[in-house]
Amino acid sequence: MSVFSAKSFRNHEQVLFHQDPASGLVAIIAIHDTTLGPALGGCRFWAYEDEDAALDDVLRLSRGMTYKAALANLSFGGGKAVIMAPRDGTKSPALFRAFGQFVNSLGGRYITAEDVGTSPADMEIVHAVTPYVAGVADGGAGDGDPSPATAWGVFHGLRAAVAAKLGRSDLHDVHVAVQGLGHVGGHLAQHLADRGALLTVADLDEGRLAWAKRDLGAQVVDVNAIYDVAADVFAPNAMGAVLNDDTIPRLNVKAVAGSANNQLAEDRHGADLAARGILYAPDYVINAGGIINISHEGRLYNREKAMAHCARIHDTLVEIFQRAEQEGRPTNEIADQLAEERIASHAATARNSLRAAVG
Ligand code: NAD
């Protein structure tokens, strides 16, 4: 396995490999950039095909966290952890305790959290070993499920997309095709319905579909048909890579705005969307509500303030949409550039303060 020449390696500050034979833990922590603060990012537990696949995932995801935190104006850097699931796929308390010790050994340079394959209960075990865990019940308010905050941010991001493409400040009769009615998609669909939006929805879960039909007046389509729905907005809230060579030509919408991570199968698909006149709200910008909420956690948690911060995702997207329009470039490229500019500007300010301090 090569690290510095791995395809997703982008000037990561540190990549740490750890194994604990007693518990079966095999894990990697990638710290991409700590210019803005300690690296924050979830811990993924996954049955990777091999070590290269695990390395690629942790490198890619940690970099995404740097950009996400920068564009949400948070004092966090980007990091991520992956645990390679043991052959039998079982998770044990000993494994998460060993992971907690790994996290603790970094002295706070990396703060972990729940992610795909890990649960709040797993993170409680990690938290018993290290304080460097976000999103757990530690006596402060505001902890727990990040999905309502994520959905609130997506809702405001979607409003920005509708304003940019339809010139509308309200959502009455705006038609949204919602893919996935889970923790985030469900809250989002409710916010949209509350504002009079028309919904067409798809999910694998019959119970969620029945709820949307009954309580939100949504139309239901097959999971494979959601890409073909003629609507104003497509809101992906299920899995990644849904914007690809097969789906983009089928989309009959003016904008894409949803919570799913890694929506573009490849970066070039951002340009494909732009070429078709479809406005794309970059995923890591619009779905940052959960991490924004985490940044407010603690004894002084104020839900109103946290939700107002999530709502400012609207303004960040307006800036991205305007720059993309002015420069004739895809929104995903503009978002990356804006994040890099914010990090560079912070680093320059820190350098100048240091120079001033040492005379
Ligand atoms: P979830 O598992 O609660 O919900 C996903 C929903 O999608 C489920 O209802 C599932 O049945 C449905 N689904 C699965 N495959 C589908 C398909 N092919 N077509 C239609 N529906 C399908 O997950 P979640 O927490 O709501 O997260 C949704 C997405 O948002 C994920 O990509 C997640 O990584 C991302 N995200 C979530 C958060 C958060 O706070 N939960 C934060 C940032 C990003």
mmCIF file of C-alpha atoms and ligand atoms in Angstrom:
data_model
loop_
_atom_site.group_PDB
_atom_site.id
_atom_site.type_symbol
_atom_site.label_atom_id
_atom_site.label_comp_id
_atom_site.label_asym_id
_atom_site.label_seq_id
_atom_site.Cartn_x
_atom_site.Cartn_y
_atom_site.Cartn_z
ATOM 1 C CA MET A 1 0.000 0.000 0.000
ATOM 2 C CA SER A 2 1.313 3.446 -0.829
ATOM 3 C CA VAL A 3 0.107 6.474 1.096
ATOM 4 C CA PHE A 4 1.725 9.611 -0.351
ATOM 5 C CA SER A 5 0.924 8.453 -3.894
ATOM 6 C CA ALA A 6 -2.558 7.112 -3.066
ATOM 7 C CA LYS A 7 -5.183 8.534 -5.418
ATOM 8 C CA SER A 8 -7.043 10.421 -2.654
ATOM 9 C CA PHE A 9 -3.968 11.740 -0.848
ATOM 10 C CA ARG A 10 -4.025 15.569 -0.884
ATOM 11 C CA ASN A 11 -1.385 16.966 1.444
ATOM 12 C CA HIS A 12 -2.844 15.253 4.508
ATOM 13 C CA GLU A 13 -1.049 16.304 7.679
ATOM 14 C CA GLN A 14 -1.056 12.860 9.277
ATOM 15 C CA VAL A 15 -2.273 9.362 8.473
ATOM 16 C CA LEU A 16 -2.148 6.954 11.405
ATOM 17 C CA PHE A 17 -2.492 3.176 11.237
ATOM 18 C CA HIS A 18 -3.293 1.151 14.309
ATOM 19 C CA GLN A 19 -3.994 -2.441 15.173
ATOM 20 C CA ASP A 20 -4.854 -4.116 18.440
ATOM 21 C CA PRO A 21 -4.704 -7.920 18.099
ATOM 22 C CA ALA A 22 -6.439 -8.520 21.436
ATOM 23 C CA SER A 23 -9.676 -6.807 20.332
ATOM 24 C CA GLY A 24 -9.277 -7.315 16.584
ATOM 25 C CA LEU A 25 -9.161 -3.555 15.924
ATOM 26 C CA VAL A 26 -7.642 -2.512 12.604
ATOM 27 C CA ALA A 27 -8.144 1.219 12.088
ATOM 28 C CA ILE A 28 -6.856 4.252 10.220
ATOM 29 C CA ILE A 29 -7.228 7.879 11.290
ATOM 30 C CA ALA A 30 -6.545 10.539 8.670
ATOM 31 C CA ILE A 31 -6.001 14.141 9.760
ATOM 32 C CA HIS A 32 -6.262 16.236 6.645
ATOM 33 C CA ASP A 33 -5.860 19.818 7.852
ATOM 34 C CA THR A 34 -5.895 21.436 11.305
ATOM 35 C CA THR A 35 -5.388 25.063 10.245
ATOM 36 C CA LEU A 36 -8.826 26.033 11.548
ATOM 37 C CA GLY A 37 -8.808 23.782 14.615
ATOM 38 C CA PRO A 38 -8.714 20.142 15.747
ATOM 39 C CA ALA A 39 -9.716 17.657 13.075
ATOM 40 C CA LEU A 40 -13.355 16.612 13.483
ATOM 41 C CA GLY A 41 -14.944 13.711 11.635
ATOM 42 C CA GLY A 42 -16.882 10.521 12.200
ATOM 43 C CA CYS A 43 -15.689 6.960 12.607
ATOM 44 C CA ARG A 44 -16.847 4.581 9.888
ATOM 45 C CA PHE A 45 -17.115 0.832 10.589
ATOM 46 C CA TRP A 46 -17.140 -0.970 7.266
ATOM 47 C CA ALA A 47 -16.261 -4.303 5.634
ATOM 48 C CA TYR A 48 -13.679 -2.880 3.213
ATOM 49 C CA GLU A 49 -12.521 -5.112 0.374
ATOM 50 C CA ASP A 50 -8.900 -4.442 1.270
ATOM 51 C CA GLU A 51 -6.586 -1.949 2.994
ATOM 52 C CA ASP A 52 -6.325 0.241 -0.111
ATOM 53 C CA ALA A 53 -10.104 0.699 -0.144
ATOM 54 C CA ALA A 54 -10.071 1.682 3.555
ATOM 55 C CA LEU A 55 -7.203 4.110 2.994
ATOM 56 C CA ASP A 56 -8.906 5.686 -0.016
ATOM 57 C CA ASP A 57 -12.129 6.169 1.968
ATOM 58 C CA VAL A 58 -10.461 7.754 4.995
ATOM 59 C CA LEU A 59 -8.325 10.093 2.856
ATOM 60 C CA ARG A 60 -11.282 11.229 0.750
ATOM 61 C CA LEU A 61 -13.668 11.654 3.681
ATOM 62 C CA SER A 62 -11.184 13.524 5.897
ATOM 63 C CA ARG A 63 -10.500 16.063 3.161
ATOM 64 C CA GLY A 64 -14.245 16.518 2.703
ATOM 65 C CA MET A 65 -14.520 17.307 6.421
ATOM 66 C CA THR A 66 -11.893 20.071 6.122
ATOM 67 C CA TYR A 67 -13.924 21.749 3.390
ATOM 68 C CA LYS A 68 -17.227 21.196 5.173
ATOM 69 C CA ALA A 69 -15.991 22.811 8.409
ATOM 70 C CA ALA A 70 -14.337 25.704 6.543
ATOM 71 C CA LEU A 71 -17.481 26.610 4.613
ATOM 72 C CA ALA A 72 -19.619 26.323 7.744
ATOM 73 C CA ASN A 73 -17.262 28.836 9.437
ATOM 74 C CA LEU A 74 -16.328 26.386 12.193
ATOM 75 C CA SER A 75 -13.116 26.283 14.195
ATOM 76 C CA PHE A 76 -12.485 22.688 13.221
ATOM 77 C CA GLY A 77 -10.197 20.991 10.780
ATOM 78 C CA GLY A 78 -10.954 17.837 8.834
ATOM 79 C CA GLY A 79 -10.354 14.274 9.924
ATOM 80 C CA LYS A 80 -11.954 10.877 9.706
ATOM 81 C CA ALA A 81 -11.466 7.379 11.077
ATOM 82 C CA VAL A 82 -12.224 4.026 9.519
ATOM 83 C CA ILE A 83 -12.381 0.691 11.306
ATOM 84 C CA MET A 84 -11.988 -2.316 9.055
ATOM 85 C CA ALA A 85 -14.805 -4.642 10.156
ATOM 86 C CA PRO A 86 -13.521 -8.036 11.339
ATOM 87 C CA ARG A 87 -14.253 -10.979 8.999
ATOM 88 C CA ASP A 88 -17.330 -12.036 10.975
ATOM 89 C CA GLY A 89 -18.561 -8.402 10.979
ATOM 90 C CA THR A 90 -19.120 -8.319 14.732
ATOM 91 C CA LYS A 91 -18.593 -5.170 16.757
ATOM 92 C CA SER A 92 -17.403 -5.702 20.322
ATOM 93 C CA PRO A 93 -17.056 -3.287 23.249
ATOM 94 C CA ALA A 94 -13.339 -4.232 23.419
ATOM 95 C CA LEU A 95 -12.889 -3.079 19.824
ATOM 96 C CA PHE A 96 -14.414 0.330 20.522
ATOM 97 C CA ARG A 97 -12.448 0.680 23.754
ATOM 98 C CA ALA A 98 -9.259 0.028 21.772
ATOM 99 C CA PHE A 99 -10.395 2.571 19.197
ATOM 100 C CA GLY A 100 -11.010 5.073 22.015
ATOM 101 C CA GLN A 101 -7.447 4.593 23.226
ATOM 102 C CA PHE A 102 -6.182 5.182 19.679
ATOM 103 C CA VAL A 103 -8.166 8.448 19.498
ATOM 104 C CA ASN A 104 -7.009 9.457 22.975
ATOM 105 C CA SER A 105 -3.354 8.924 22.049
ATOM 106 C CA LEU A 106 -3.668 11.889 19.654
ATOM 107 C CA GLY A 107 -4.380 14.233 22.565
ATOM 108 C CA GLY A 108 -7.294 16.021 20.896
ATOM 109 C CA ARG A 109 -5.812 16.609 17.447
ATOM 110 C CA TYR A 110 -8.645 14.373 16.189
ATOM 111 C CA ILE A 111 -12.219 14.356 17.555
ATOM 112 C CA THR A 112 -14.344 11.402 16.544
ATOM 113 C CA ALA A 113 -18.116 10.964 16.164
ATOM 114 C CA GLU A 114 -20.744 8.528 14.951
ATOM 115 C CA ASP A 115 -20.759 7.687 11.250
ATOM 116 C CA VAL A 116 -21.882 4.953 8.861
ATOM 117 C CA GLY A 117 -21.729 1.605 10.702
ATOM 118 C CA THR A 118 -21.257 3.093 14.177
ATOM 119 C CA SER A 119 -24.028 3.900 16.627
ATOM 120 C CA PRO A 120 -24.531 6.236 19.587
ATOM 121 C CA ALA A 121 -24.001 3.169 21.836
ATOM 122 C CA ASP A 122 -20.606 2.477 20.178
ATOM 123 C CA MET A 123 -19.589 6.094 20.726
ATOM 124 C CA GLU A 124 -20.566 5.894 24.400
ATOM 125 C CA ILE A 125 -17.979 3.103 24.763
ATOM 126 C CA VAL A 126 -15.364 5.231 22.986
ATOM 127 C CA HIS A 127 -16.308 8.169 25.204
ATOM 128 C CA ALA A 128 -15.640 6.125 28.342
ATOM 129 C CA VAL A 129 -11.971 5.991 27.255
ATOM 130 C CA THR A 130 -11.454 9.418 25.698
ATOM 131 C CA PRO A 131 -13.056 12.868 25.960
ATOM 132 C CA TYR A 132 -12.419 13.476 22.249
ATOM 133 C CA VAL A 133 -15.857 12.377 21.039
ATOM 134 C CA ALA A 134 -18.555 14.699 19.681
ATOM 135 C CA GLY A 135 -22.276 14.104 19.546
ATOM 136 C CA VAL A 136 -22.588 12.006 22.698
ATOM 137 C CA ALA A 137 -24.703 12.590 25.776
ATOM 138 C CA ASP A 138 -22.234 14.167 28.181
ATOM 139 C CA GLY A 139 -24.599 16.147 30.335
ATOM 140 C CA GLY A 140 -24.668 19.115 27.974
ATOM 141 C CA ALA A 141 -27.744 19.802 25.918
ATOM 142 C CA GLY A 142 -27.901 19.581 22.188
ATOM 143 C CA ASP A 143 -26.349 16.187 21.879
ATOM 144 C CA GLY A 144 -27.857 13.174 20.145
ATOM 145 C CA ASP A 145 -29.377 12.844 16.706
ATOM 146 C CA PRO A 146 -27.847 15.405 14.297
ATOM 147 C CA SER A 147 -30.486 14.745 11.610
ATOM 148 C CA PRO A 148 -32.990 17.503 12.496
ATOM 149 C CA ALA A 149 -30.172 20.079 12.291
ATOM 150 C CA THR A 150 -28.946 18.598 9.015
ATOM 151 C CA ALA A 151 -32.474 18.719 7.589
ATOM 152 C CA TRP A 152 -32.907 22.345 8.715
ATOM 153 C CA GLY A 153 -29.714 23.312 6.885
ATOM 154 C CA VAL A 154 -30.744 21.404 3.753
ATOM 155 C CA PHE A 155 -34.131 23.089 3.834
ATOM 156 C CA HIS A 156 -32.513 26.551 3.815
ATOM 157 C CA GLY A 157 -30.032 25.491 1.138
ATOM 158 C CA LEU A 158 -32.893 24.269 -1.007
ATOM 159 C CA ARG A 159 -34.600 27.653 -0.564
ATOM 160 C CA ALA A 160 -31.447 29.321 -1.895
ATOM 161 C CA ALA A 161 -31.458 27.041 -4.952
ATOM 162 C CA VAL A 162 -35.135 27.749 -5.617
ATOM 163 C CA ALA A 163 -34.536 31.491 -5.339
ATOM 164 C CA ALA A 164 -31.586 31.318 -7.735
ATOM 165 C CA LYS A 165 -33.296 29.177 -10.387
ATOM 166 C CA LEU A 166 -36.970 30.071 -10.047
ATOM 167 C CA GLY A 167 -36.689 33.606 -8.677
ATOM 168 C CA ARG A 168 -39.029 32.579 -5.858
ATOM 169 C CA SER A 169 -38.666 33.368 -2.162
ATOM 170 C CA ASP A 170 -41.443 30.979 -1.114
ATOM 171 C CA LEU A 171 -41.936 27.267 -1.753
ATOM 172 C CA HIS A 172 -45.664 27.207 -2.417
ATOM 173 C CA ASP A 173 -46.363 24.676 -5.220
ATOM 174 C CA VAL A 174 -42.628 24.211 -5.813
ATOM 175 C CA HIS A 175 -42.304 20.549 -6.816
ATOM 176 C CA VAL A 176 -39.552 18.572 -5.055
ATOM 177 C CA ALA A 177 -38.617 14.960 -5.885
ATOM 178 C CA VAL A 178 -37.354 13.516 -2.604
ATOM 179 C CA GLN A 179 -35.176 10.407 -2.668
ATOM 180 C CA GLY A 180 -35.025 8.870 0.815
ATOM 181 C CA LEU A 181 -37.337 9.648 3.747
ATOM 182 C CA GLY A 182 -35.012 8.552 6.554
ATOM 183 C CA HIS A 183 -33.679 10.603 9.451
ATOM 184 C CA VAL A 184 -32.850 13.627 7.298
ATOM 185 C CA GLY A 185 -35.169 13.146 4.304
ATOM 186 C CA GLY A 186 -38.182 12.718 6.569
ATOM 187 C CA HIS A 187 -37.610 15.994 8.431
ATOM 188 C CA LEU A 188 -36.832 17.774 5.172
ATOM 189 C CA ALA A 189 -40.021 16.507 3.512
ATOM 190 C CA GLN A 190 -42.025 17.705 6.525
ATOM 191 C CA HIS A 191 -40.499 21.238 6.334
ATOM 192 C CA LEU A 192 -41.226 21.376 2.603
ATOM 193 C CA ALA A 193 -44.809 20.182 2.987
ATOM 194 C CA ASP A 194 -45.358 22.693 5.809
ATOM 195 C CA ARG A 195 -44.476 25.473 3.314
ATOM 196 C CA GLY A 196 -46.848 24.185 0.639
ATOM 197 C CA ALA A 197 -44.311 22.405 -1.597
ATOM 198 C CA LEU A 198 -45.559 19.526 -3.761
ATOM 199 C CA LEU A 199 -43.711 16.296 -3.079
ATOM 200 C CA THR A 200 -42.953 13.196 -5.103
ATOM 201 C CA VAL A 201 -41.089 10.673 -2.995
ATOM 202 C CA ALA A 202 -39.258 7.345 -3.249
ATOM 203 C CA ASP A 203 -37.944 5.069 -0.503
ATOM 204 C CA LEU A 204 -37.378 1.352 0.004
ATOM 205 C CA ASP A 205 -39.312 1.499 3.259
ATOM 206 C CA GLU A 206 -43.076 1.038 2.757
ATOM 207 C CA GLY A 207 -43.809 2.529 6.188
ATOM 208 C CA ARG A 208 -42.038 5.809 5.336
ATOM 209 C CA LEU A 209 -43.881 5.971 2.003
ATOM 210 C CA ALA A 210 -47.247 5.413 3.679
ATOM 211 C CA TRP A 211 -46.433 8.230 6.146
ATOM 212 C CA ALA A 212 -45.480 10.662 3.354
ATOM 213 C CA LYS A 213 -48.594 9.832 1.361
ATOM 214 C CA ARG A 214 -50.922 10.138 4.340
ATOM 215 C CA ASP A 215 -49.384 13.045 6.285
ATOM 216 C CA LEU A 216 -47.683 15.099 3.576
ATOM 217 C CA GLY A 217 -49.955 14.413 0.599
ATOM 218 C CA ALA A 218 -46.918 13.132 -1.345
ATOM 219 C CA GLN A 219 -47.052 11.195 -4.619
ATOM 220 C CA VAL A 220 -45.064 7.960 -4.454
ATOM 221 C CA VAL A 221 -42.905 6.579 -7.256
ATOM 222 C CA ASP A 222 -40.668 3.542 -7.587
ATOM 223 C CA VAL A 223 -37.074 4.003 -6.396
ATOM 224 C CA ASN A 224 -35.830 3.704 -9.978
ATOM 225 C CA ALA A 225 -38.315 6.275 -11.292
ATOM 226 C CA ILE A 226 -37.369 9.171 -8.995
ATOM 227 C CA TYR A 227 -34.666 10.391 -11.412
ATOM 228 C CA ASP A 228 -37.250 10.808 -14.212
ATOM 229 C CA VAL A 229 -39.741 12.903 -12.261
ATOM 230 C CA ALA A 230 -40.366 16.279 -13.898
ATOM 231 C CA ALA A 231 -39.972 18.579 -10.890
ATOM 232 C CA ASP A 232 -38.299 21.820 -9.823
ATOM 233 C CA VAL A 233 -35.788 20.246 -7.429
ATOM 234 C CA PHE A 234 -34.294 16.792 -6.929
ATOM 235 C CA ALA A 235 -33.411 16.192 -3.262
ATOM 236 C CA PRO A 236 -31.195 13.112 -2.782
ATOM 237 C CA ASN A 237 -31.214 11.942 0.857
ATOM 238 C CA ALA A 238 -30.236 8.291 0.617
ATOM 239 C CA MET A 239 -26.943 7.077 -0.813
ATOM 240 C CA GLY A 240 -23.914 8.577 -2.556
ATOM 241 C CA ALA A 241 -22.873 8.697 -6.249
ATOM 242 C CA VAL A 242 -26.476 9.269 -7.390
ATOM 243 C CA LEU A 243 -25.348 11.971 -9.840
ATOM 244 C CA ASN A 244 -23.582 9.965 -12.519
ATOM 245 C CA ASP A 245 -23.442 9.214 -16.252
ATOM 246 C CA ASP A 246 -26.686 7.212 -16.102
ATOM 247 C CA THR A 247 -28.820 9.508 -13.942
ATOM 248 C CA ILE A 248 -27.804 13.028 -15.019
ATOM 249 C CA PRO A 249 -29.268 12.746 -18.552
ATOM 250 C CA ARG A 250 -32.531 11.554 -16.989
ATOM 251 C CA LEU A 251 -32.919 14.448 -14.533
ATOM 252 C CA ASN A 252 -35.766 16.793 -15.437
ATOM 253 C CA VAL A 253 -35.246 19.419 -12.718
ATOM 254 C CA LYS A 254 -33.742 22.877 -12.326
ATOM 255 C CA ALA A 255 -31.738 22.193 -9.185
ATOM 256 C CA VAL A 256 -30.298 19.404 -7.028
ATOM 257 C CA ALA A 257 -30.358 20.073 -3.279
ATOM 258 C CA GLY A 258 -30.246 17.235 -0.762
ATOM 259 C CA SER A 259 -28.396 15.779 2.200
ATOM 260 C CA ALA A 260 -26.657 12.700 0.784
ATOM 261 C CA ASN A 261 -22.873 12.593 1.072
ATOM 262 C CA ASN A 262 -20.687 12.325 -2.031
ATOM 263 C CA GLN A 263 -23.550 12.862 -4.474
ATOM 264 C CA LEU A 264 -21.290 13.346 -7.499
ATOM 265 C CA ALA A 265 -19.927 9.999 -8.714
ATOM 266 C CA GLU A 266 -16.901 11.996 -9.941
ATOM 267 C CA ASP A 267 -16.024 15.698 -9.783
ATOM 268 C CA ARG A 268 -16.619 16.043 -13.545
ATOM 269 C CA HIS A 269 -20.325 15.353 -12.969
ATOM 270 C CA GLY A 270 -20.585 18.807 -11.409
ATOM 271 C CA ALA A 271 -19.696 20.259 -14.808
ATOM 272 C CA ASP A 272 -22.207 17.913 -16.503
ATOM 273 C CA LEU A 273 -24.992 19.260 -14.314
ATOM 274 C CA ALA A 274 -23.965 22.864 -14.976
ATOM 275 C CA ALA A 275 -23.872 22.197 -18.743
ATOM 276 C CA ARG A 276 -27.496 21.044 -18.533
ATOM 277 C CA GLY A 277 -28.517 24.172 -16.622
ATOM 278 C CA ILE A 278 -29.086 22.221 -13.401
ATOM 279 C CA LEU A 279 -27.940 24.133 -10.316
ATOM 280 C CA TYR A 280 -26.110 21.819 -7.919
ATOM 281 C CA ALA A 281 -25.926 22.672 -4.196
ATOM 282 C CA PRO A 282 -22.581 21.056 -3.239
ATOM 283 C CA ASP A 283 -23.299 18.247 -0.772
ATOM 284 C CA TYR A 284 -20.773 19.125 1.906
ATOM 285 C CA VAL A 285 -22.052 22.706 2.012
ATOM 286 C CA ILE A 286 -25.773 21.963 2.184
ATOM 287 C CA ASN A 287 -25.528 19.000 4.591
ATOM 288 C CA ALA A 288 -23.293 20.676 7.206
ATOM 289 C CA GLY A 289 -26.127 21.244 9.719
ATOM 290 C CA GLY A 290 -25.169 18.216 11.825
ATOM 291 C CA ILE A 291 -21.581 19.325 12.318
ATOM 292 C CA ILE A 292 -22.698 22.918 12.880
ATOM 293 C CA ASN A 293 -24.966 21.670 15.661
ATOM 294 C CA ILE A 294 -22.066 19.680 17.155
ATOM 295 C CA SER A 295 -19.968 22.859 17.204
ATOM 296 C CA HIS A 296 -22.588 24.440 19.501
ATOM 297 C CA GLU A 297 -22.680 21.500 21.916
ATOM 298 C CA GLY A 298 -21.816 21.841 25.560
ATOM 299 C CA ARG A 299 -23.343 23.196 28.706
ATOM 300 C CA LEU A 300 -24.179 26.538 27.079
ATOM 301 C CA TYR A 301 -25.990 24.925 24.140
ATOM 302 C CA ASN A 302 -28.673 27.193 22.748
ATOM 303 C CA ARG A 303 -30.869 25.422 20.222
ATOM 304 C CA GLU A 304 -32.130 28.648 18.669
ATOM 305 C CA LYS A 305 -28.585 29.870 18.022
ATOM 306 C CA ALA A 306 -27.520 26.495 16.616
ATOM 307 C CA MET A 307 -30.487 26.361 14.236
ATOM 308 C CA ALA A 308 -29.894 29.973 13.136
ATOM 309 C CA HIS A 309 -26.297 28.994 12.336
ATOM 310 C CA CYS A 310 -27.586 26.017 10.274
ATOM 311 C CA ALA A 311 -29.913 28.364 8.386
ATOM 312 C CA ARG A 312 -26.899 30.461 7.281
ATOM 313 C CA ILE A 313 -26.054 27.622 4.880
ATOM 314 C CA HIS A 314 -28.518 29.555 2.700
ATOM 315 C CA ASP A 315 -26.144 32.559 2.536
ATOM 316 C CA THR A 316 -23.067 30.442 1.848
ATOM 317 C CA LEU A 317 -24.859 28.821 -1.078
ATOM 318 C CA VAL A 318 -26.022 32.182 -2.421
ATOM 319 C CA GLU A 319 -22.354 33.251 -2.503
ATOM 320 C CA ILE A 320 -21.343 30.022 -4.270
ATOM 321 C CA PHE A 321 -24.179 30.260 -6.803
ATOM 322 C CA GLN A 322 -23.338 33.891 -7.583
ATOM 323 C CA ARG A 323 -19.634 33.189 -8.070
ATOM 324 C CA ALA A 324 -20.384 30.148 -10.227
ATOM 325 C CA GLU A 325 -22.639 32.295 -12.395
ATOM 326 C CA GLN A 326 -20.110 35.155 -12.669
ATOM 327 C CA GLU A 327 -17.166 32.881 -13.452
ATOM 328 C CA GLY A 328 -19.107 30.373 -15.578
ATOM 329 C CA ARG A 329 -17.803 27.486 -13.483
ATOM 330 C CA PRO A 330 -19.483 24.537 -11.738
ATOM 331 C CA THR A 331 -20.629 25.096 -8.159
ATOM 332 C CA ASN A 332 -18.599 22.176 -6.773
ATOM 333 C CA GLU A 333 -15.385 23.787 -8.044
ATOM 334 C CA ILE A 334 -16.331 27.149 -6.566
ATOM 335 C CA ALA A 335 -17.120 25.557 -3.187
ATOM 336 C CA ASP A 336 -13.702 23.846 -3.060
ATOM 337 C CA GLN A 337 -11.986 27.106 -3.987
ATOM 338 C CA LEU A 338 -13.909 29.116 -1.394
ATOM 339 C CA ALA A 339 -12.991 26.603 1.319
ATOM 340 C CA GLU A 340 -9.313 26.734 0.332
ATOM 341 C CA GLU A 341 -9.407 30.548 0.359
ATOM 342 C CA ARG A 342 -10.899 30.604 3.865
ATOM 343 C CA ILE A 343 -8.233 28.232 5.178
ATOM 344 C CA ALA A 344 -5.426 30.183 3.491
ATOM 345 C CA SER A 345 -6.730 33.485 4.841
ATOM 346 C CA HIS A 346 -6.928 32.049 8.381
ATOM 347 C CA ALA A 347 -3.379 30.686 8.085
ATOM 348 C CA ALA A 348 -2.112 34.095 6.888
ATOM 349 C CA THR A 349 -3.812 35.873 9.810
ATOM 350 C CA ALA A 350 -2.307 33.372 12.271
ATOM 351 C CA ARG A 351 1.172 33.879 10.735
ATOM 352 C CA ASN A 352 0.856 37.662 10.986
ATOM 353 C CA SER A 353 -0.275 37.487 14.626
ATOM 354 C CA LEU A 354 2.678 35.252 15.416
ATOM 355 C CA ARG A 355 5.079 37.670 13.718
ATOM 356 C CA ALA A 356 3.568 40.583 15.655
ATOM 357 C CA ALA A 357 3.813 38.641 18.925
ATOM 358 C CA VAL A 358 7.487 37.782 18.490
ATOM 359 C CA GLY A 359 8.225 41.317 17.297
HETATM 360 P P1 NAD B 1 -31.148 7.065 6.899
HETATM 361 O O1 NAD B 1 -30.520 5.725 6.802
HETATM 362 O O2 NAD B 1 -31.907 7.424 8.119
HETATM 363 O O3 NAD B 1 -32.147 7.292 5.666
HETATM 364 C C1 NAD B 1 -31.907 6.858 4.377
HETATM 365 C C2 NAD B 1 -33.255 6.545 3.741
HETATM 366 O O4 NAD B 1 -33.030 6.263 2.363
HETATM 367 C C3 NAD B 1 -33.942 5.338 4.357
HETATM 368 O O5 NAD B 1 -35.301 5.638 4.636
HETATM 369 C C4 NAD B 1 -33.797 4.268 3.287
HETATM 370 O O6 NAD B 1 -34.882 3.342 3.270
HETATM 371 C C5 NAD B 1 -33.783 5.120 2.024
HETATM 372 N N1 NAD B 1 -33.178 4.492 0.864
HETATM 373 C C6 NAD B 1 -32.140 3.624 0.812
HETATM 374 N N2 NAD B 1 -31.871 3.279 -0.455
HETATM 375 C C7 NAD B 1 -32.747 3.963 -1.228
HETATM 376 C C8 NAD B 1 -32.984 4.038 -2.621
HETATM 377 N N3 NAD B 1 -32.275 3.319 -3.497
HETATM 378 N N4 NAD B 1 -33.949 4.866 -3.067
HETATM 379 C C9 NAD B 1 -34.706 5.580 -2.210
HETATM 380 N N5 NAD B 1 -34.546 5.528 -0.881
HETATM 381 C C10 NAD B 1 -33.578 4.727 -0.395
HETATM 382 O O7 NAD B 1 -29.988 8.107 6.624
HETATM 383 P P2 NAD B 1 -29.960 9.649 7.013
HETATM 384 O O8 NAD B 1 -29.326 9.834 8.330
HETATM 385 O O9 NAD B 1 -31.305 10.251 6.754
HETATM 386 O O10 NAD B 1 -28.921 10.222 5.928
HETATM 387 C C11 NAD B 1 -29.302 10.371 4.574
HETATM 388 C C12 NAD B 1 -28.100 10.826 3.770
HETATM 389 O O11 NAD B 1 -27.607 12.065 4.272
HETATM 390 C C13 NAD B 1 -26.894 9.873 3.818
HETATM 391 O O12 NAD B 1 -26.228 9.919 2.584
HETATM 392 C C14 NAD B 1 -26.025 10.468 4.903
HETATM 393 O O13 NAD B 1 -24.675 10.099 4.718
HETATM 394 C C15 NAD B 1 -26.238 11.942 4.636
HETATM 395 N N6 NAD B 1 -25.994 12.787 5.794
HETATM 396 C C16 NAD B 1 -26.695 12.592 6.943
HETATM 397 C C17 NAD B 1 -26.458 13.431 8.031
HETATM 398 C C18 NAD B 1 -27.254 13.247 9.302
HETATM 399 O O14 NAD B 1 -27.253 14.171 10.131
HETATM 400 N N7 NAD B 1 -27.934 12.141 9.492
HETATM 401 C C19 NAD B 1 -25.510 14.455 7.961
HETATM 402 C C20 NAD B 1 -24.807 14.663 6.753
HETATM 403 C C21 NAD B 1 -25.066 13.813 5.677
#
